[in-house]
């Protein structure tokens, strides 16, 4: 399958008080048509800068970018006809107008054929549950209602690529799920290419099959969601609860003696969380630890979220608590 997004040796440097800051530092990646890619990193890591370059809003300092055969920042008028963009909660619709009125203005701006617009309009309104909102002024809507309308607006012209920068920030669970379901439908059924940034790792893992991780302007990992868990989440986590003080002290002593196999990652008043390596000796370690039948025990595998915490911190997630 062809690469619809090509990023080669991309850098963006800003000058601030005679100091040069590298927002993006010599990154390269390709995205194939129809891929759903999560682009994640800490605040200030370079995510939004990358998306702004890909959407044609700003020029890079070095390197080159090609999106669907076009250089975004040199061919922006033609480029934006084929992409959808949403940057967080920044409004794109007119607050005094209803979504219906704004959508028709966008139809004229993007020169969408009337039959196609009607088809897209009806499908999007149904899938996002906008029937009671399309004729209501945007300024009178809640945040979740407004975001659903904003999301709808970027798909009216049938973009083949969408750039989403924190589209679900501040939304309730029901609204998030509806938006994620809609994005997954467009990706799987209409082969829309998705590049999605979010600090909500559940949103990322629900929508995206591939993850690019950027830190301090550099890409530090490019893998599938399953590959990241396999690479960084090799340990199992065991949570011991309802521990008596003496029992907890005895367990801590055992863990310290078996430090090549397990490690304490959280110690509460009546509980203890440890990580344990999956190995042929795991059963022997568990035999030494699980000696009190009155203890509440919870086993779980390391999740995608656990693995991302470990990439950024070198620690298990529970060590942050």
Tab-separated table of C-alpha atoms in Angstrom:
chain	number	residue	atom	x	y	z
A	1	UNK	CA	0.000	0.000	0.000
A	2	UNK	CA	1.262	3.471	-0.879
A	3	UNK	CA	2.626	5.962	1.631
A	4	UNK	CA	0.174	8.851	1.710
A	5	UNK	CA	2.230	10.842	4.257
A	6	UNK	CA	6.017	11.099	3.908
A	7	UNK	CA	8.098	12.941	6.494
A	8	UNK	CA	11.859	13.101	5.929
A	9	UNK	CA	14.421	14.669	8.280
A	10	UNK	CA	11.863	17.208	9.474
A	11	UNK	CA	12.962	19.948	11.894
A	12	UNK	CA	11.309	23.099	13.179
A	13	UNK	CA	13.304	25.662	15.167
A	14	UNK	CA	11.869	28.702	16.920
A	15	UNK	CA	13.802	31.722	18.118
A	16	UNK	CA	12.859	33.018	21.563
A	17	UNK	CA	14.871	35.787	23.267
A	18	UNK	CA	17.879	34.973	21.087
A	19	UNK	CA	17.618	31.317	22.093
A	20	UNK	CA	16.908	28.716	19.412
A	21	UNK	CA	14.474	25.991	20.463
A	22	UNK	CA	14.019	22.764	18.510
A	23	UNK	CA	10.307	21.973	18.579
A	24	UNK	CA	10.859	19.115	16.127
A	25	UNK	CA	14.328	17.682	15.655
A	26	UNK	CA	15.148	15.639	12.528
A	27	UNK	CA	12.210	13.223	12.510
A	28	UNK	CA	11.229	10.838	9.713
A	29	UNK	CA	8.221	8.547	9.273
A	30	UNK	CA	5.796	7.335	6.607
A	31	UNK	CA	2.085	6.623	6.951
A	32	UNK	CA	0.273	4.350	4.523
A	33	UNK	CA	-3.144	5.136	3.077
A	34	UNK	CA	-5.858	3.968	5.448
A	35	UNK	CA	-3.639	3.672	8.533
A	36	UNK	CA	-4.806	4.897	11.945
A	37	UNK	CA	-1.775	6.273	13.796
A	38	UNK	CA	-1.543	7.637	17.321
A	39	UNK	CA	1.050	10.393	17.748
A	40	UNK	CA	1.793	10.776	21.427
A	41	UNK	CA	4.215	12.536	23.731
A	42	UNK	CA	4.452	14.814	26.732
A	43	UNK	CA	3.467	18.493	26.580
A	44	UNK	CA	5.960	20.403	24.421
A	45	UNK	CA	7.280	17.268	22.736
A	46	UNK	CA	6.527	18.495	19.194
A	47	UNK	CA	3.184	16.848	18.397
A	48	UNK	CA	1.183	19.947	17.498
A	49	UNK	CA	4.100	21.479	15.601
A	50	UNK	CA	4.289	18.350	13.438
A	51	UNK	CA	0.546	18.473	12.716
A	52	UNK	CA	0.723	22.163	11.848
A	53	UNK	CA	3.457	21.453	9.307
A	54	UNK	CA	1.544	18.489	7.865
A	55	UNK	CA	-1.582	20.606	7.515
A	56	UNK	CA	0.329	23.439	5.825
A	57	UNK	CA	-0.125	26.066	8.543
A	58	UNK	CA	3.622	26.538	9.127
A	59	UNK	CA	6.831	25.869	7.208
A	60	UNK	CA	9.550	23.523	8.478
A	61	UNK	CA	13.052	24.809	9.177
A	62	UNK	CA	14.624	21.772	7.522
A	63	UNK	CA	13.556	18.567	5.830
A	64	UNK	CA	10.568	17.915	3.636
A	65	UNK	CA	6.990	16.697	3.889
A	66	UNK	CA	4.704	15.286	1.209
A	67	UNK	CA	1.029	14.598	1.947
A	68	UNK	CA	-0.959	12.826	-0.748
A	69	UNK	CA	1.487	14.024	-3.407
A	70	UNK	CA	1.487	17.661	-2.261
A	71	UNK	CA	3.870	19.798	-0.225
A	72	UNK	CA	1.376	21.187	2.343
A	73	UNK	CA	2.936	24.600	3.026
A	74	UNK	CA	3.582	25.297	-0.690
A	75	UNK	CA	0.252	24.022	-2.076
A	76	UNK	CA	-2.042	24.820	0.810
A	77	UNK	CA	-5.196	25.729	-1.154
A	78	UNK	CA	-5.270	22.392	-2.981
A	79	UNK	CA	-3.955	20.541	0.048
A	80	UNK	CA	-6.740	21.541	2.469
A	81	UNK	CA	-9.416	20.297	0.061
A	82	UNK	CA	-8.301	16.751	0.816
A	83	UNK	CA	-7.702	16.900	4.578
A	84	UNK	CA	-9.704	17.449	7.748
A	85	UNK	CA	-8.118	19.216	10.722
A	86	UNK	CA	-9.144	19.705	14.331
A	87	UNK	CA	-6.907	21.327	16.932
A	88	UNK	CA	-8.269	20.646	20.410
A	89	UNK	CA	-11.210	22.798	21.424
A	90	UNK	CA	-10.331	25.668	19.097
A	91	UNK	CA	-13.568	26.616	17.309
A	92	UNK	CA	-13.847	26.227	13.564
A	93	UNK	CA	-17.564	26.942	13.235
A	94	UNK	CA	-19.291	30.281	13.625
A	95	UNK	CA	-20.707	30.626	17.178
A	96	UNK	CA	-23.675	32.803	16.206
A	97	UNK	CA	-24.768	30.377	13.473
A	98	UNK	CA	-26.349	26.957	13.711
A	99	UNK	CA	-24.259	23.974	12.534
A	100	UNK	CA	-26.632	23.625	9.586
A	101	UNK	CA	-25.841	27.174	8.432
A	102	UNK	CA	-22.101	26.728	9.027
A	103	UNK	CA	-22.060	23.392	7.186
A	104	UNK	CA	-23.611	24.971	4.097
A	105	UNK	CA	-21.016	27.754	4.161
A	106	UNK	CA	-18.291	25.092	4.323
A	107	UNK	CA	-19.934	23.268	1.413
A	108	UNK	CA	-19.474	26.388	-0.709
A	109	UNK	CA	-15.895	26.982	0.511
A	110	UNK	CA	-14.844	23.415	-0.307
A	111	UNK	CA	-16.990	23.347	-3.465
A	112	UNK	CA	-18.655	20.079	-2.463
A	113	UNK	CA	-21.125	18.740	-5.019
A	114	UNK	CA	-24.683	19.045	-3.620
A	115	UNK	CA	-25.589	15.367	-3.865
A	116	UNK	CA	-22.385	14.314	-2.078
A	117	UNK	CA	-22.871	16.996	0.565
A	118	UNK	CA	-26.429	15.822	1.275
A	119	UNK	CA	-25.262	12.224	1.586
A	120	UNK	CA	-22.386	13.133	3.933
A	121	UNK	CA	-24.565	15.513	5.942
A	122	UNK	CA	-27.255	12.897	6.606
A	123	UNK	CA	-24.731	10.164	7.467
A	124	UNK	CA	-22.705	12.348	9.829
A	125	UNK	CA	-25.748	13.816	11.596
A	126	UNK	CA	-27.118	10.307	12.203
A	127	UNK	CA	-23.854	8.757	13.412
A	128	UNK	CA	-23.007	11.589	15.807
A	129	UNK	CA	-26.593	12.070	16.998
A	130	UNK	CA	-26.867	15.691	15.888
A	131	UNK	CA	-30.517	15.658	14.843
A	132	UNK	CA	-31.608	18.007	17.651
A	133	UNK	CA	-28.526	20.218	17.384
A	134	UNK	CA	-28.118	21.115	13.716
A	135	UNK	CA	-30.472	24.092	13.900
A	136	UNK	CA	-29.381	25.344	17.331
A	137	UNK	CA	-26.880	28.246	17.583
A	138	UNK	CA	-23.443	26.907	18.459
A	139	UNK	CA	-22.993	29.391	21.328
A	140	UNK	CA	-25.956	27.834	23.157
A	141	UNK	CA	-24.460	24.335	23.178
A	142	UNK	CA	-22.512	22.463	25.829
A	143	UNK	CA	-18.844	21.640	25.209
A	144	UNK	CA	-19.623	18.068	24.195
A	145	UNK	CA	-22.367	19.140	21.791
A	146	UNK	CA	-20.126	21.766	20.219
A	147	UNK	CA	-17.206	19.341	19.790
A	148	UNK	CA	-19.459	16.822	18.036
A	149	UNK	CA	-20.506	19.546	15.598
A	150	UNK	CA	-16.881	20.608	15.102
A	151	UNK	CA	-15.909	16.994	14.398
A	152	UNK	CA	-18.775	16.680	11.919
A	153	UNK	CA	-17.646	19.783	10.041
A	154	UNK	CA	-14.244	18.359	9.079
A	155	UNK	CA	-15.758	15.380	7.251
A	156	UNK	CA	-18.341	17.123	5.076
A	157	UNK	CA	-15.980	17.458	2.094
A	158	UNK	CA	-14.890	13.780	2.142
A	159	UNK	CA	-11.261	14.212	3.246
A	160	UNK	CA	-8.986	11.227	2.704
A	161	UNK	CA	-6.726	12.269	5.614
A	162	UNK	CA	-7.623	13.695	9.018
A	163	UNK	CA	-5.358	15.326	11.616
A	164	UNK	CA	-6.868	15.300	15.112
A	165	UNK	CA	-5.070	17.128	17.919
A	166	UNK	CA	-6.737	16.366	21.279
A	167	UNK	CA	-10.267	16.133	19.822
A	168	UNK	CA	-11.751	14.484	22.923
A	169	UNK	CA	-10.243	16.720	25.628
A	170	UNK	CA	-12.713	17.577	28.382
A	171	UNK	CA	-15.517	15.383	27.036
A	172	UNK	CA	-17.742	12.989	28.974
A	173	UNK	CA	-17.440	9.241	28.389
A	174	UNK	CA	-20.590	8.927	26.259
A	175	UNK	CA	-19.555	11.735	23.893
A	176	UNK	CA	-16.011	10.361	23.646
A	177	UNK	CA	-17.273	6.921	22.723
A	178	UNK	CA	-19.567	8.305	20.031
A	179	UNK	CA	-16.739	10.342	18.479
A	180	UNK	CA	-14.282	7.430	18.619
A	181	UNK	CA	-16.823	5.091	17.049
A	182	UNK	CA	-17.358	7.595	14.237
A	183	UNK	CA	-13.609	7.989	13.581
A	184	UNK	CA	-13.123	4.201	13.556
A	185	UNK	CA	-16.011	3.835	11.108
A	186	UNK	CA	-14.464	6.343	8.701
A	187	UNK	CA	-11.084	4.648	8.998
A	188	UNK	CA	-12.299	1.079	8.516
A	189	UNK	CA	-15.196	1.598	6.103
A	190	UNK	CA	-14.016	4.591	4.057
A	191	UNK	CA	-10.250	4.057	4.309
A	192	UNK	CA	-9.691	7.537	5.782
A	193	UNK	CA	-6.114	7.946	7.054
A	194	UNK	CA	-6.023	9.101	10.691
A	195	UNK	CA	-3.243	10.852	12.625
A	196	UNK	CA	-4.505	11.297	16.180
A	197	UNK	CA	-2.834	12.987	19.175
A	198	UNK	CA	-4.193	12.736	22.699
A	199	UNK	CA	-3.016	12.522	26.292
A	200	UNK	CA	-5.823	10.024	26.906
A	201	UNK	CA	-4.068	6.747	26.161
A	202	UNK	CA	-7.345	4.810	26.189
A	203	UNK	CA	-8.599	6.958	23.316
A	204	UNK	CA	-5.370	6.330	21.404
A	205	UNK	CA	-5.390	2.550	21.921
A	206	UNK	CA	-9.107	2.344	21.041
A	207	UNK	CA	-8.728	4.195	17.734
A	208	UNK	CA	-5.168	3.538	16.543
A	209	UNK	CA	-3.336	0.372	15.564
A	210	UNK	CA	0.072	2.017	15.256
A	211	UNK	CA	1.772	4.398	17.692
A	212	UNK	CA	4.512	6.960	17.061
A	213	UNK	CA	6.006	8.362	20.280
A	214	UNK	CA	7.844	11.680	20.238
A	215	UNK	CA	9.860	13.157	23.103
A	216	UNK	CA	11.759	16.473	23.091
A	217	UNK	CA	11.267	16.756	19.347
A	218	UNK	CA	12.619	13.280	18.520
A	219	UNK	CA	10.819	10.033	17.701
A	220	UNK	CA	11.672	7.437	20.336
A	221	UNK	CA	9.302	4.618	19.317
A	222	UNK	CA	7.276	3.596	16.259
A	223	UNK	CA	5.365	0.380	16.794
A	224	UNK	CA	1.957	-1.281	16.926
A	225	UNK	CA	-0.040	-1.042	20.151
A	226	UNK	CA	0.496	-4.781	20.671
A	227	UNK	CA	4.204	-4.447	19.907
A	228	UNK	CA	4.639	-1.735	22.528
A	229	UNK	CA	2.968	-3.845	25.221
A	230	UNK	CA	5.062	-6.868	24.252
A	231	UNK	CA	8.283	-4.828	24.314
A	232	UNK	CA	7.741	-2.731	27.446
A	233	UNK	CA	5.072	-4.590	29.412
A	234	UNK	CA	6.699	-7.961	29.972
A	235	UNK	CA	5.976	-8.026	33.687
A	236	UNK	CA	2.773	-9.070	35.397
A	237	UNK	CA	1.377	-6.902	38.155
A	238	UNK	CA	0.087	-8.461	41.383
A	239	UNK	CA	-1.939	-6.394	43.813
A	240	UNK	CA	-2.190	-7.697	47.386
A	241	UNK	CA	-4.941	-6.088	49.473
A	242	UNK	CA	-6.363	-6.414	53.008
A	243	UNK	CA	-2.921	-7.190	54.409
A	244	UNK	CA	-2.196	-7.371	58.107
A	245	UNK	CA	0.810	-5.283	59.125
A	246	UNK	CA	2.905	-8.322	60.059
A	247	UNK	CA	1.988	-10.143	56.858
A	248	UNK	CA	2.928	-7.129	54.754
A	249	UNK	CA	6.335	-6.874	56.445
A	250	UNK	CA	6.965	-10.569	55.821
A	251	UNK	CA	5.989	-10.210	52.142
A	252	UNK	CA	8.237	-7.166	51.723
A	253	UNK	CA	11.090	-9.216	53.137
A	254	UNK	CA	10.435	-12.023	50.635
A	255	UNK	CA	10.215	-9.586	47.696
A	256	UNK	CA	13.550	-8.017	48.633
A	257	UNK	CA	15.192	-11.450	48.699
A	258	UNK	CA	13.711	-12.231	45.270
A	259	UNK	CA	14.575	-8.888	43.686
A	260	UNK	CA	15.780	-10.518	40.469
A	261	UNK	CA	12.186	-11.669	39.833
A	262	UNK	CA	9.938	-9.101	41.469
A	263	UNK	CA	9.847	-5.506	42.647
A	264	UNK	CA	7.641	-3.410	44.909
A	265	UNK	CA	6.006	-0.619	42.912
A	266	UNK	CA	3.445	0.600	45.458
A	267	UNK	CA	3.051	0.226	49.203
A	268	UNK	CA	-0.170	1.369	50.860
A	269	UNK	CA	-1.429	0.993	54.425
A	270	UNK	CA	-3.011	-2.421	53.912
A	271	UNK	CA	-1.837	-3.277	50.404
A	272	UNK	CA	1.229	-4.003	48.326
A	273	UNK	CA	1.661	-3.946	44.539
A	274	UNK	CA	4.547	-5.759	42.900
A	275	UNK	CA	5.707	-6.496	39.366
A	276	UNK	CA	6.946	-9.960	38.577
A	277	UNK	CA	8.849	-11.166	35.545
A	278	UNK	CA	7.168	-13.791	33.415
A	279	UNK	CA	9.656	-16.630	33.519
A	280	UNK	CA	9.925	-20.340	34.299
A	281	UNK	CA	10.662	-19.411	37.944
A	282	UNK	CA	7.513	-17.292	38.349
A	283	UNK	CA	5.569	-20.159	39.934
A	284	UNK	CA	8.260	-20.578	42.606
A	285	UNK	CA	8.138	-16.863	43.402
A	286	UNK	CA	4.355	-16.921	43.655
A	287	UNK	CA	4.516	-19.963	45.937
A	288	UNK	CA	6.675	-17.980	48.375
A	289	UNK	CA	4.395	-14.952	48.249
A	290	UNK	CA	0.915	-16.461	48.285
A	291	UNK	CA	0.920	-18.037	51.705
A	292	UNK	CA	-2.007	-16.233	53.367
A	293	UNK	CA	-5.416	-17.255	52.000
A	294	UNK	CA	-7.109	-14.236	53.636
A	295	UNK	CA	-5.257	-11.849	51.329
A	296	UNK	CA	-7.216	-10.308	48.448
A	297	UNK	CA	-5.134	-10.852	45.309
A	298	UNK	CA	-5.533	-9.314	41.865
A	299	UNK	CA	-3.403	-10.416	38.892
A	300	UNK	CA	-3.207	-8.370	35.721
A	301	UNK	CA	-1.025	-8.061	32.664
A	302	UNK	CA	0.738	-4.785	31.949
A	303	UNK	CA	-1.534	-2.632	29.788
A	304	UNK	CA	-0.779	-0.269	26.923
A	305	UNK	CA	-1.009	2.616	29.395
A	306	UNK	CA	1.436	0.891	31.772
A	307	UNK	CA	3.866	0.448	28.882
A	308	UNK	CA	3.705	4.121	27.837
A	309	UNK	CA	4.399	5.248	31.404
A	310	UNK	CA	7.403	2.968	31.438
A	311	UNK	CA	8.731	4.388	28.143
A	312	UNK	CA	8.631	7.966	29.455
A	313	UNK	CA	9.734	7.381	33.028
A	314	UNK	CA	11.573	4.084	33.184
A	315	UNK	CA	9.165	3.216	36.006
A	316	UNK	CA	6.035	1.148	36.377
A	317	UNK	CA	2.861	3.252	36.409
A	318	UNK	CA	2.024	2.369	40.024
A	319	UNK	CA	5.317	3.940	41.117
A	320	UNK	CA	3.777	7.326	40.200
A	321	UNK	CA	0.937	6.964	42.710
